[in-house]
């Protein structure tokens, strides 16, 4: 079998127990609510909240694209995907993962401007100036991920074409190749170093600067410090899961397939589940609007029930 193979059967049966669809439901509901709140409330149309809405949009993309194909595989036993389709899915998944990491850098940058240089905040967060920080990261993510995926597409596959995974991940595909994969491993390592690890270092440095700026500002400083610590914890856990997933393929002893898949899924789903809570629900303004929206929905529901009850009484 060579790189012209048309399908890569993927086995889904061991992954339904991972709670994948429960995670997807949480991601879809939490991020959709957050996105609706920011779009519908004009008072939230400021740089910080627009970034939060952008993060919610990115977090929605993974379950909207990948979960349906996994569900179809479970329901109709569709376990095959063409090599081209696998590479396209791989590009999308890894680009979304990189985009999640990069969004956290932009949000940390937003907090740095807001706390450390408040007088110049709106000037520096204006779209023309902020694009100077956005475009380089997007180019980096696109080039590194495209190079990684393109090299994976040049591999030859002469043994098994069964991928023990639920989506096309880079190392899962490289593991199936015969011949030398040293360049693929190197590019994968560089991609991990220059995207999630580099982003984590940039975020950490920005928060260290913020810490030093707010430690002497009383209650306001303590509040900002608490928020930043929460962000750092979530980012640290996400990076740890990502690196564990990456290193699980390089372990000499080898991890069970289900463990590899679990960490790979958590790398994508953990941020998508907790970003709405950390960057949305914990933000006072967004939380107030969410409660207001839920109360309005409850009021409308109560009024409809009363009207229905009144009509039933009149009919008697």
PDB file of C-alpha atoms in Angstrom, residues 18-298:
ATOM      1  CA  UNK A  18     -15.114   9.238  26.407  1.00  0.00           C
ATOM      2  CA  UNK A  19     -18.169  11.489  26.698  1.00  0.00           C
ATOM      3  CA  UNK A  20     -17.315  13.175  23.411  1.00  0.00           C
ATOM      4  CA  UNK A  21     -20.879  14.178  22.612  1.00  0.00           C
ATOM      5  CA  UNK A  22     -21.507  15.470  26.130  1.00  0.00           C
ATOM      6  CA  UNK A  23     -18.518  17.750  25.671  1.00  0.00           C
ATOM      7  CA  UNK A  24     -19.847  18.805  22.279  1.00  0.00           C
ATOM      8  CA  UNK A  25     -23.227  19.684  23.783  1.00  0.00           C
ATOM      9  CA  UNK A  26     -21.599  21.842  26.463  1.00  0.00           C
ATOM     10  CA  UNK A  27     -19.394  23.562  23.880  1.00  0.00           C
ATOM     11  CA  UNK A  28     -22.286  24.308  21.519  1.00  0.00           C
ATOM     12  CA  UNK A  29     -24.659  25.609  24.196  1.00  0.00           C
ATOM     13  CA  UNK A  30     -22.157  27.645  26.252  1.00  0.00           C
ATOM     14  CA  UNK A  31     -20.378  29.267  23.312  1.00  0.00           C
ATOM     15  CA  UNK A  32     -23.613  29.938  21.392  1.00  0.00           C
ATOM     16  CA  UNK A  33     -25.085  31.692  24.434  1.00  0.00           C
ATOM     17  CA  UNK A  34     -21.909  33.716  24.931  1.00  0.00           C
ATOM     18  CA  UNK A  35     -21.794  34.693  21.255  1.00  0.00           C
ATOM     19  CA  UNK A  36     -25.471  35.707  21.278  1.00  0.00           C
ATOM     20  CA  UNK A  37     -25.020  37.875  24.385  1.00  0.00           C
ATOM     21  CA  UNK A  38     -22.042  39.783  22.978  1.00  0.00           C
ATOM     22  CA  UNK A  39     -23.658  40.326  19.560  1.00  0.00           C
ATOM     23  CA  UNK A  40     -27.068  41.372  20.895  1.00  0.00           C
ATOM     24  CA  UNK A  41     -25.840  43.787  23.588  1.00  0.00           C
ATOM     25  CA  UNK A  42     -24.419  47.018  22.166  1.00  0.00           C
ATOM     26  CA  UNK A  43     -22.796  47.862  25.495  1.00  0.00           C
ATOM     27  CA  UNK A  44     -20.510  44.859  24.963  1.00  0.00           C
ATOM     28  CA  UNK A  45     -19.239  46.016  21.574  1.00  0.00           C
ATOM     29  CA  UNK A  46     -15.778  46.890  22.877  1.00  0.00           C
ATOM     30  CA  UNK A  47     -12.414  45.261  22.026  1.00  0.00           C
ATOM     31  CA  UNK A  48     -12.315  42.918  25.029  1.00  0.00           C
ATOM     32  CA  UNK A  49     -15.805  41.522  24.450  1.00  0.00           C
ATOM     33  CA  UNK A  50     -15.304  41.289  20.693  1.00  0.00           C
ATOM     34  CA  UNK A  51     -12.246  39.131  21.363  1.00  0.00           C
ATOM     35  CA  UNK A  52     -14.315  36.964  23.708  1.00  0.00           C
ATOM     36  CA  UNK A  53     -16.952  36.583  20.973  1.00  0.00           C
ATOM     37  CA  UNK A  54     -14.220  35.705  18.487  1.00  0.00           C
ATOM     38  CA  UNK A  55     -12.912  33.052  20.857  1.00  0.00           C
ATOM     39  CA  UNK A  56     -16.445  31.626  21.181  1.00  0.00           C
ATOM     40  CA  UNK A  57     -16.729  31.450  17.369  1.00  0.00           C
ATOM     41  CA  UNK A  58     -13.458  29.530  17.113  1.00  0.00           C
ATOM     42  CA  UNK A  59     -14.492  27.198  19.940  1.00  0.00           C
ATOM     43  CA  UNK A  60     -17.731  26.415  18.081  1.00  0.00           C
ATOM     44  CA  UNK A  61     -15.942  25.346  14.910  1.00  0.00           C
ATOM     45  CA  UNK A  62     -14.519  22.026  16.118  1.00  0.00           C
ATOM     46  CA  UNK A  63     -17.791  20.325  17.195  1.00  0.00           C
ATOM     47  CA  UNK A  64     -19.682  21.809  14.228  1.00  0.00           C
ATOM     48  CA  UNK A  65     -17.242  20.294  11.737  1.00  0.00           C
ATOM     49  CA  UNK A  66     -15.840  17.161  13.377  1.00  0.00           C
ATOM     50  CA  UNK A  67     -18.621  15.822  15.601  1.00  0.00           C
ATOM     51  CA  UNK A  68     -21.145  15.246  12.742  1.00  0.00           C
ATOM     52  CA  UNK A  69     -18.664  13.066  10.840  1.00  0.00           C
ATOM     53  CA  UNK A  70     -17.893  11.064  13.993  1.00  0.00           C
ATOM     54  CA  UNK A  71     -21.621  10.640  14.678  1.00  0.00           C
ATOM     55  CA  UNK A  72     -22.243   9.423  11.125  1.00  0.00           C
ATOM     56  CA  UNK A  73     -19.434   6.937  11.579  1.00  0.00           C
ATOM     57  CA  UNK A  74     -21.055   5.557  14.709  1.00  0.00           C
ATOM     58  CA  UNK A  75     -24.580   5.420  13.246  1.00  0.00           C
ATOM     59  CA  UNK A  76     -23.857   4.159   9.728  1.00  0.00           C
ATOM     60  CA  UNK A  77     -20.451   2.526  10.188  1.00  0.00           C
ATOM     61  CA  UNK A  78     -18.757   5.053   7.894  1.00  0.00           C
ATOM     62  CA  UNK A  79     -15.185   4.439   8.923  1.00  0.00           C
ATOM     63  CA  UNK A  80     -13.287   5.498   5.817  1.00  0.00           C
ATOM     64  CA  UNK A  81     -11.841   8.772   4.662  1.00  0.00           C
ATOM     65  CA  UNK A  82      -9.735   9.566   1.609  1.00  0.00           C
ATOM     66  CA  UNK A  83      -6.142  10.651   2.033  1.00  0.00           C
ATOM     67  CA  UNK A  84      -7.037  14.097   0.702  1.00  0.00           C
ATOM     68  CA  UNK A  85      -9.988  14.365   3.064  1.00  0.00           C
ATOM     69  CA  UNK A  86      -7.810  13.256   5.948  1.00  0.00           C
ATOM     70  CA  UNK A  87      -5.230  15.944   5.180  1.00  0.00           C
ATOM     71  CA  UNK A  88      -7.908  18.646   4.875  1.00  0.00           C
ATOM     72  CA  UNK A  89      -9.406  17.622   8.208  1.00  0.00           C
ATOM     73  CA  UNK A  90      -5.939  17.562   9.761  1.00  0.00           C
ATOM     74  CA  UNK A  91      -5.181  21.081   8.497  1.00  0.00           C
ATOM     75  CA  UNK A  92      -8.462  22.374   9.902  1.00  0.00           C
ATOM     76  CA  UNK A  93      -8.129  20.703  13.307  1.00  0.00           C
ATOM     77  CA  UNK A  94      -4.543  21.780  13.894  1.00  0.00           C
ATOM     78  CA  UNK A  95      -5.228  25.296  12.621  1.00  0.00           C
ATOM     79  CA  UNK A  96      -8.190  25.611  14.997  1.00  0.00           C
ATOM     80  CA  UNK A  97      -6.029  24.371  17.861  1.00  0.00           C
ATOM     81  CA  UNK A  98      -3.378  26.944  16.977  1.00  0.00           C
ATOM     82  CA  UNK A  99      -6.059  29.636  16.616  1.00  0.00           C
ATOM     83  CA  UNK A 100      -7.329  28.897  20.133  1.00  0.00           C
ATOM     84  CA  UNK A 101      -3.829  29.373  21.497  1.00  0.00           C
ATOM     85  CA  UNK A 102      -3.280  32.560  19.508  1.00  0.00           C
ATOM     86  CA  UNK A 103      -6.589  34.048  20.638  1.00  0.00           C
ATOM     87  CA  UNK A 104      -5.380  33.709  24.223  1.00  0.00           C
ATOM     88  CA  UNK A 105      -2.301  35.754  23.283  1.00  0.00           C
ATOM     89  CA  UNK A 106      -4.488  38.501  21.817  1.00  0.00           C
ATOM     90  CA  UNK A 107      -6.676  38.511  24.926  1.00  0.00           C
ATOM     91  CA  UNK A 108      -3.623  38.727  27.180  1.00  0.00           C
ATOM     92  CA  UNK A 109      -2.400  41.606  25.027  1.00  0.00           C
ATOM     93  CA  UNK A 110      -5.781  43.305  25.418  1.00  0.00           C
ATOM     94  CA  UNK A 111      -5.538  42.998  29.215  1.00  0.00           C
ATOM     95  CA  UNK A 112      -1.970  44.323  29.132  1.00  0.00           C
ATOM     96  CA  UNK A 113      -3.028  47.446  27.227  1.00  0.00           C
ATOM     97  CA  UNK A 114      -6.103  47.937  29.437  1.00  0.00           C
ATOM     98  CA  UNK A 115      -4.281  47.597  32.770  1.00  0.00           C
ATOM     99  CA  UNK A 116      -0.757  48.836  32.071  1.00  0.00           C
ATOM    100  CA  UNK A 117      -1.456  51.569  29.479  1.00  0.00           C
ATOM    101  CA  UNK A 118      -5.124  52.546  30.023  1.00  0.00           C
ATOM    102  CA  UNK A 119      -4.740  56.026  28.501  1.00  0.00           C
ATOM    103  CA  UNK A 120      -3.684  54.513  25.157  1.00  0.00           C
ATOM    104  CA  UNK A 121      -5.951  51.458  25.291  1.00  0.00           C
ATOM    105  CA  UNK A 122      -8.498  52.438  22.621  1.00  0.00           C
ATOM    106  CA  UNK A 123      -5.779  53.821  20.374  1.00  0.00           C
ATOM    107  CA  UNK A 124      -3.748  50.601  20.495  1.00  0.00           C
ATOM    108  CA  UNK A 125      -6.799  48.365  20.186  1.00  0.00           C
ATOM    109  CA  UNK A 126      -8.074  50.199  17.101  1.00  0.00           C
ATOM    110  CA  UNK A 127      -8.427  47.735  14.240  1.00  0.00           C
ATOM    111  CA  UNK A 128      -5.627  49.110  11.983  1.00  0.00           C
ATOM    112  CA  UNK A 129      -3.074  49.027  14.803  1.00  0.00           C
ATOM    113  CA  UNK A 130      -4.259  45.766  16.331  1.00  0.00           C
ATOM    114  CA  UNK A 131      -3.991  44.040  12.945  1.00  0.00           C
ATOM    115  CA  UNK A 132      -0.231  44.477  13.272  1.00  0.00           C
ATOM    116  CA  UNK A 133      -0.400  41.999  16.149  1.00  0.00           C
ATOM    117  CA  UNK A 134      -2.975  39.732  14.477  1.00  0.00           C
ATOM    118  CA  UNK A 135      -1.549  39.118  11.007  1.00  0.00           C
ATOM    119  CA  UNK A 136       1.938  37.822  11.999  1.00  0.00           C
ATOM    120  CA  UNK A 137       0.402  35.179  14.265  1.00  0.00           C
ATOM    121  CA  UNK A 138      -2.043  34.050  11.568  1.00  0.00           C
ATOM    122  CA  UNK A 139       0.760  33.772   9.002  1.00  0.00           C
ATOM    123  CA  UNK A 140       2.870  31.773  11.479  1.00  0.00           C
ATOM    124  CA  UNK A 141       0.010  29.375  12.235  1.00  0.00           C
ATOM    125  CA  UNK A 142      -0.899  28.877   8.576  1.00  0.00           C
ATOM    126  CA  UNK A 143       2.663  28.300   7.358  1.00  0.00           C
ATOM    127  CA  UNK A 144       3.701  25.892  10.117  1.00  0.00           C
ATOM    128  CA  UNK A 145       0.509  23.837   9.994  1.00  0.00           C
ATOM    129  CA  UNK A 146       0.450  23.751   6.187  1.00  0.00           C
ATOM    130  CA  UNK A 147       4.092  22.626   6.092  1.00  0.00           C
ATOM    131  CA  UNK A 148       3.387  19.911   8.660  1.00  0.00           C
ATOM    132  CA  UNK A 149       0.304  18.646   6.789  1.00  0.00           C
ATOM    133  CA  UNK A 150       1.978  18.854   3.363  1.00  0.00           C
ATOM    134  CA  UNK A 151       4.906  16.736   4.544  1.00  0.00           C
ATOM    135  CA  UNK A 152       2.468  14.197   5.970  1.00  0.00           C
ATOM    136  CA  UNK A 153       0.850  14.000   2.528  1.00  0.00           C
ATOM    137  CA  UNK A 154       4.155  12.912   0.948  1.00  0.00           C
ATOM    138  CA  UNK A 155       4.533   9.835   3.163  1.00  0.00           C
ATOM    139  CA  UNK A 156       4.225   6.272   1.868  1.00  0.00           C
ATOM    140  CA  UNK A 157       1.915   3.842   3.626  1.00  0.00           C
ATOM    141  CA  UNK A 158       2.805   0.200   3.104  1.00  0.00           C
ATOM    142  CA  UNK A 159       1.528  -1.525   6.241  1.00  0.00           C
ATOM    143  CA  UNK A 160      -1.820  -1.058   7.958  1.00  0.00           C
ATOM    144  CA  UNK A 161      -4.142   1.728   6.887  1.00  0.00           C
ATOM    145  CA  UNK A 162      -6.225   1.503  10.065  1.00  0.00           C
ATOM    146  CA  UNK A 163      -5.886   4.647  12.173  1.00  0.00           C
ATOM    147  CA  UNK A 164      -6.725   4.081  15.832  1.00  0.00           C
ATOM    148  CA  UNK A 165      -8.272   7.488  16.268  1.00  0.00           C
ATOM    149  CA  UNK A 166     -11.545   9.353  15.810  1.00  0.00           C
ATOM    150  CA  UNK A 167     -10.149  12.123  13.600  1.00  0.00           C
ATOM    151  CA  UNK A 168      -7.088  12.714  11.420  1.00  0.00           C
ATOM    152  CA  UNK A 169      -4.324  13.835  13.744  1.00  0.00           C
ATOM    153  CA  UNK A 170      -0.816  14.465  12.464  1.00  0.00           C
ATOM    154  CA  UNK A 171       1.084  11.943  14.584  1.00  0.00           C
ATOM    155  CA  UNK A 172      -1.641   9.316  14.189  1.00  0.00           C
ATOM    156  CA  UNK A 173      -1.146   9.479  10.405  1.00  0.00           C
ATOM    157  CA  UNK A 174       2.663   9.661  10.571  1.00  0.00           C
ATOM    158  CA  UNK A 175       2.656   6.565  12.787  1.00  0.00           C
ATOM    159  CA  UNK A 176       1.157   4.558   9.896  1.00  0.00           C
ATOM    160  CA  UNK A 177       3.922   5.486   7.444  1.00  0.00           C
ATOM    161  CA  UNK A 178       6.766   3.219   6.399  1.00  0.00           C
ATOM    162  CA  UNK A 179      10.244   4.555   5.851  1.00  0.00           C
ATOM    163  CA  UNK A 180      11.855   7.499   7.597  1.00  0.00           C
ATOM    164  CA  UNK A 181       9.579  10.007   9.330  1.00  0.00           C
ATOM    165  CA  UNK A 182      12.379  12.035  10.939  1.00  0.00           C
ATOM    166  CA  UNK A 183      11.535  15.239   9.051  1.00  0.00           C
ATOM    167  CA  UNK A 184       7.856  14.881   9.981  1.00  0.00           C
ATOM    168  CA  UNK A 185       8.742  14.416  13.642  1.00  0.00           C
ATOM    169  CA  UNK A 186      11.058  17.430  13.526  1.00  0.00           C
ATOM    170  CA  UNK A 187       8.489  19.704  11.882  1.00  0.00           C
ATOM    171  CA  UNK A 188       5.847  18.501  14.341  1.00  0.00           C
ATOM    172  CA  UNK A 189       8.168  19.316  17.230  1.00  0.00           C
ATOM    173  CA  UNK A 190       8.962  22.771  15.809  1.00  0.00           C
ATOM    174  CA  UNK A 191       5.255  23.462  15.284  1.00  0.00           C
ATOM    175  CA  UNK A 192       4.551  22.588  18.918  1.00  0.00           C
ATOM    176  CA  UNK A 193       7.457  24.763  20.070  1.00  0.00           C
ATOM    177  CA  UNK A 194       6.616  27.807  17.942  1.00  0.00           C
ATOM    178  CA  UNK A 195       2.833  27.826  18.463  1.00  0.00           C
ATOM    179  CA  UNK A 196       1.447  26.563  21.817  1.00  0.00           C
ATOM    180  CA  UNK A 197       4.714  26.772  23.775  1.00  0.00           C
ATOM    181  CA  UNK A 198       5.686  30.175  22.350  1.00  0.00           C
ATOM    182  CA  UNK A 199       2.163  31.505  22.923  1.00  0.00           C
ATOM    183  CA  UNK A 200       2.245  30.266  26.512  1.00  0.00           C
ATOM    184  CA  UNK A 201       5.541  32.073  27.127  1.00  0.00           C
ATOM    185  CA  UNK A 202       4.188  35.312  25.621  1.00  0.00           C
ATOM    186  CA  UNK A 203       1.046  35.091  27.754  1.00  0.00           C
ATOM    187  CA  UNK A 204       3.088  34.378  30.885  1.00  0.00           C
ATOM    188  CA  UNK A 205       5.385  37.348  30.265  1.00  0.00           C
ATOM    189  CA  UNK A 206       2.436  39.678  29.680  1.00  0.00           C
ATOM    190  CA  UNK A 207       0.758  38.553  32.905  1.00  0.00           C
ATOM    191  CA  UNK A 208       3.987  38.927  34.882  1.00  0.00           C
ATOM    192  CA  UNK A 209       4.136  42.536  33.698  1.00  0.00           C
ATOM    193  CA  UNK A 210       0.468  42.972  34.645  1.00  0.00           C
ATOM    194  CA  UNK A 211       1.113  41.485  38.100  1.00  0.00           C
ATOM    195  CA  UNK A 212       3.914  43.931  38.793  1.00  0.00           C
ATOM    196  CA  UNK A 213       1.674  46.787  37.675  1.00  0.00           C
ATOM    197  CA  UNK A 214      -1.343  45.954  39.852  1.00  0.00           C
ATOM    198  CA  UNK A 215       0.118  44.562  43.072  1.00  0.00           C
ATOM    199  CA  UNK A 216       0.087  48.007  44.684  1.00  0.00           C
ATOM    200  CA  UNK A 217      -3.368  49.046  43.434  1.00  0.00           C
ATOM    201  CA  UNK A 218      -5.481  47.726  46.324  1.00  0.00           C
ATOM    202  CA  UNK A 219      -8.723  45.841  45.730  1.00  0.00           C
ATOM    203  CA  UNK A 220      -8.760  46.562  41.999  1.00  0.00           C
ATOM    204  CA  UNK A 221      -5.302  45.110  41.700  1.00  0.00           C
ATOM    205  CA  UNK A 222      -6.239  41.999  43.665  1.00  0.00           C
ATOM    206  CA  UNK A 223      -9.273  41.463  41.399  1.00  0.00           C
ATOM    207  CA  UNK A 224      -7.165  41.780  38.249  1.00  0.00           C
ATOM    208  CA  UNK A 225      -4.520  39.493  39.748  1.00  0.00           C
ATOM    209  CA  UNK A 226      -7.142  36.847  40.561  1.00  0.00           C
ATOM    210  CA  UNK A 227      -8.492  36.932  36.995  1.00  0.00           C
ATOM    211  CA  UNK A 228      -5.024  36.612  35.479  1.00  0.00           C
ATOM    212  CA  UNK A 229      -4.134  33.680  37.751  1.00  0.00           C
ATOM    213  CA  UNK A 230      -7.301  31.900  36.621  1.00  0.00           C
ATOM    214  CA  UNK A 231      -6.327  32.442  32.980  1.00  0.00           C
ATOM    215  CA  UNK A 232      -2.806  31.131  33.606  1.00  0.00           C
ATOM    216  CA  UNK A 233      -4.153  27.967  35.268  1.00  0.00           C
ATOM    217  CA  UNK A 234      -6.471  27.176  32.338  1.00  0.00           C
ATOM    218  CA  UNK A 235      -3.744  27.880  29.780  1.00  0.00           C
ATOM    219  CA  UNK A 236      -1.245  25.745  31.727  1.00  0.00           C
ATOM    220  CA  UNK A 237      -3.647  22.796  31.866  1.00  0.00           C
ATOM    221  CA  UNK A 238      -4.394  23.136  28.136  1.00  0.00           C
ATOM    222  CA  UNK A 239      -0.688  23.214  27.273  1.00  0.00           C
ATOM    223  CA  UNK A 240       0.039  20.236  29.539  1.00  0.00           C
ATOM    224  CA  UNK A 241      -2.693  18.198  27.849  1.00  0.00           C
ATOM    225  CA  UNK A 242      -1.429  19.222  24.393  1.00  0.00           C
ATOM    226  CA  UNK A 243       2.177  18.258  25.159  1.00  0.00           C
ATOM    227  CA  UNK A 244       1.058  14.980  26.746  1.00  0.00           C
ATOM    228  CA  UNK A 245      -0.907  14.149  23.596  1.00  0.00           C
ATOM    229  CA  UNK A 246       2.125  15.016  21.469  1.00  0.00           C
ATOM    230  CA  UNK A 247       4.631  13.053  23.579  1.00  0.00           C
ATOM    231  CA  UNK A 248       2.351  10.009  23.887  1.00  0.00           C
ATOM    232  CA  UNK A 249       3.305   9.078  20.315  1.00  0.00           C
ATOM    233  CA  UNK A 250       7.015   9.305  21.140  1.00  0.00           C
ATOM    234  CA  UNK A 251       6.973   7.209  24.291  1.00  0.00           C
ATOM    235  CA  UNK A 252       9.154   4.113  24.027  1.00  0.00           C
ATOM    236  CA  UNK A 253       6.744   2.076  26.146  1.00  0.00           C
ATOM    237  CA  UNK A 254       3.739   3.335  24.196  1.00  0.00           C
ATOM    238  CA  UNK A 255       0.393   4.578  25.468  1.00  0.00           C
ATOM    239  CA  UNK A 256      -2.833   2.629  24.856  1.00  0.00           C
ATOM    240  CA  UNK A 257      -4.727   3.978  21.841  1.00  0.00           C
ATOM    241  CA  UNK A 258      -7.653   5.108  23.979  1.00  0.00           C
ATOM    242  CA  UNK A 259      -5.304   7.181  26.175  1.00  0.00           C
ATOM    243  CA  UNK A 260      -3.783   8.887  23.141  1.00  0.00           C
ATOM    244  CA  UNK A 261      -7.203   9.688  21.747  1.00  0.00           C
ATOM    245  CA  UNK A 262      -8.396  10.979  25.117  1.00  0.00           C
ATOM    246  CA  UNK A 263      -5.545  13.488  25.404  1.00  0.00           C
ATOM    247  CA  UNK A 264      -5.883  14.492  21.750  1.00  0.00           C
ATOM    248  CA  UNK A 265      -9.589  15.210  22.224  1.00  0.00           C
ATOM    249  CA  UNK A 266      -9.013  17.028  25.521  1.00  0.00           C
ATOM    250  CA  UNK A 267      -6.453  19.281  23.823  1.00  0.00           C
ATOM    251  CA  UNK A 268      -9.224  20.538  21.540  1.00  0.00           C
ATOM    252  CA  UNK A 269     -12.277  20.236  23.798  1.00  0.00           C
ATOM    253  CA  UNK A 270     -10.910  21.401  27.163  1.00  0.00           C
ATOM    254  CA  UNK A 271     -10.327  25.028  26.048  1.00  0.00           C
ATOM    255  CA  UNK A 272     -13.630  25.084  24.154  1.00  0.00           C
ATOM    256  CA  UNK A 273     -15.520  23.953  27.267  1.00  0.00           C
ATOM    257  CA  UNK A 274     -13.842  26.215  29.801  1.00  0.00           C
ATOM    258  CA  UNK A 275     -13.161  29.359  27.763  1.00  0.00           C
ATOM    259  CA  UNK A 276     -16.842  30.445  27.964  1.00  0.00           C
ATOM    260  CA  UNK A 277     -16.670  30.090  31.760  1.00  0.00           C
ATOM    261  CA  UNK A 278     -13.296  31.714  32.326  1.00  0.00           C
ATOM    262  CA  UNK A 279     -13.592  34.490  29.749  1.00  0.00           C
ATOM    263  CA  UNK A 280     -17.360  34.863  29.752  1.00  0.00           C
ATOM    264  CA  UNK A 281     -19.262  33.802  32.840  1.00  0.00           C
ATOM    265  CA  UNK A 282     -16.629  35.238  35.191  1.00  0.00           C
ATOM    266  CA  UNK A 283     -16.821  38.617  33.448  1.00  0.00           C
ATOM    267  CA  UNK A 284     -19.298  40.705  35.450  1.00  0.00           C
ATOM    268  CA  UNK A 285     -20.931  42.500  32.512  1.00  0.00           C
ATOM    269  CA  UNK A 286     -21.450  39.313  30.505  1.00  0.00           C
ATOM    270  CA  UNK A 287     -22.719  37.422  33.536  1.00  0.00           C
ATOM    271  CA  UNK A 288     -25.275  40.153  34.256  1.00  0.00           C
ATOM    272  CA  UNK A 289     -26.557  40.085  30.669  1.00  0.00           C
ATOM    273  CA  UNK A 290     -26.767  36.274  30.728  1.00  0.00           C
ATOM    274  CA  UNK A 291     -28.847  36.363  33.915  1.00  0.00           C
ATOM    275  CA  UNK A 292     -31.016  39.092  32.393  1.00  0.00           C
ATOM    276  CA  UNK A 293     -31.580  37.019  29.253  1.00  0.00           C
ATOM    277  CA  UNK A 294     -32.425  33.889  31.230  1.00  0.00           C
ATOM    278  CA  UNK A 295     -34.841  35.835  33.439  1.00  0.00           C
ATOM    279  CA  UNK A 296     -36.548  37.297  30.358  1.00  0.00           C
ATOM    280  CA  UNK A 297     -36.926  33.815  28.879  1.00  0.00           C
ATOM    281  CA  UNK A 298     -38.420  32.562  32.149  1.00  0.00           C
TER     282      UNK A 298
END
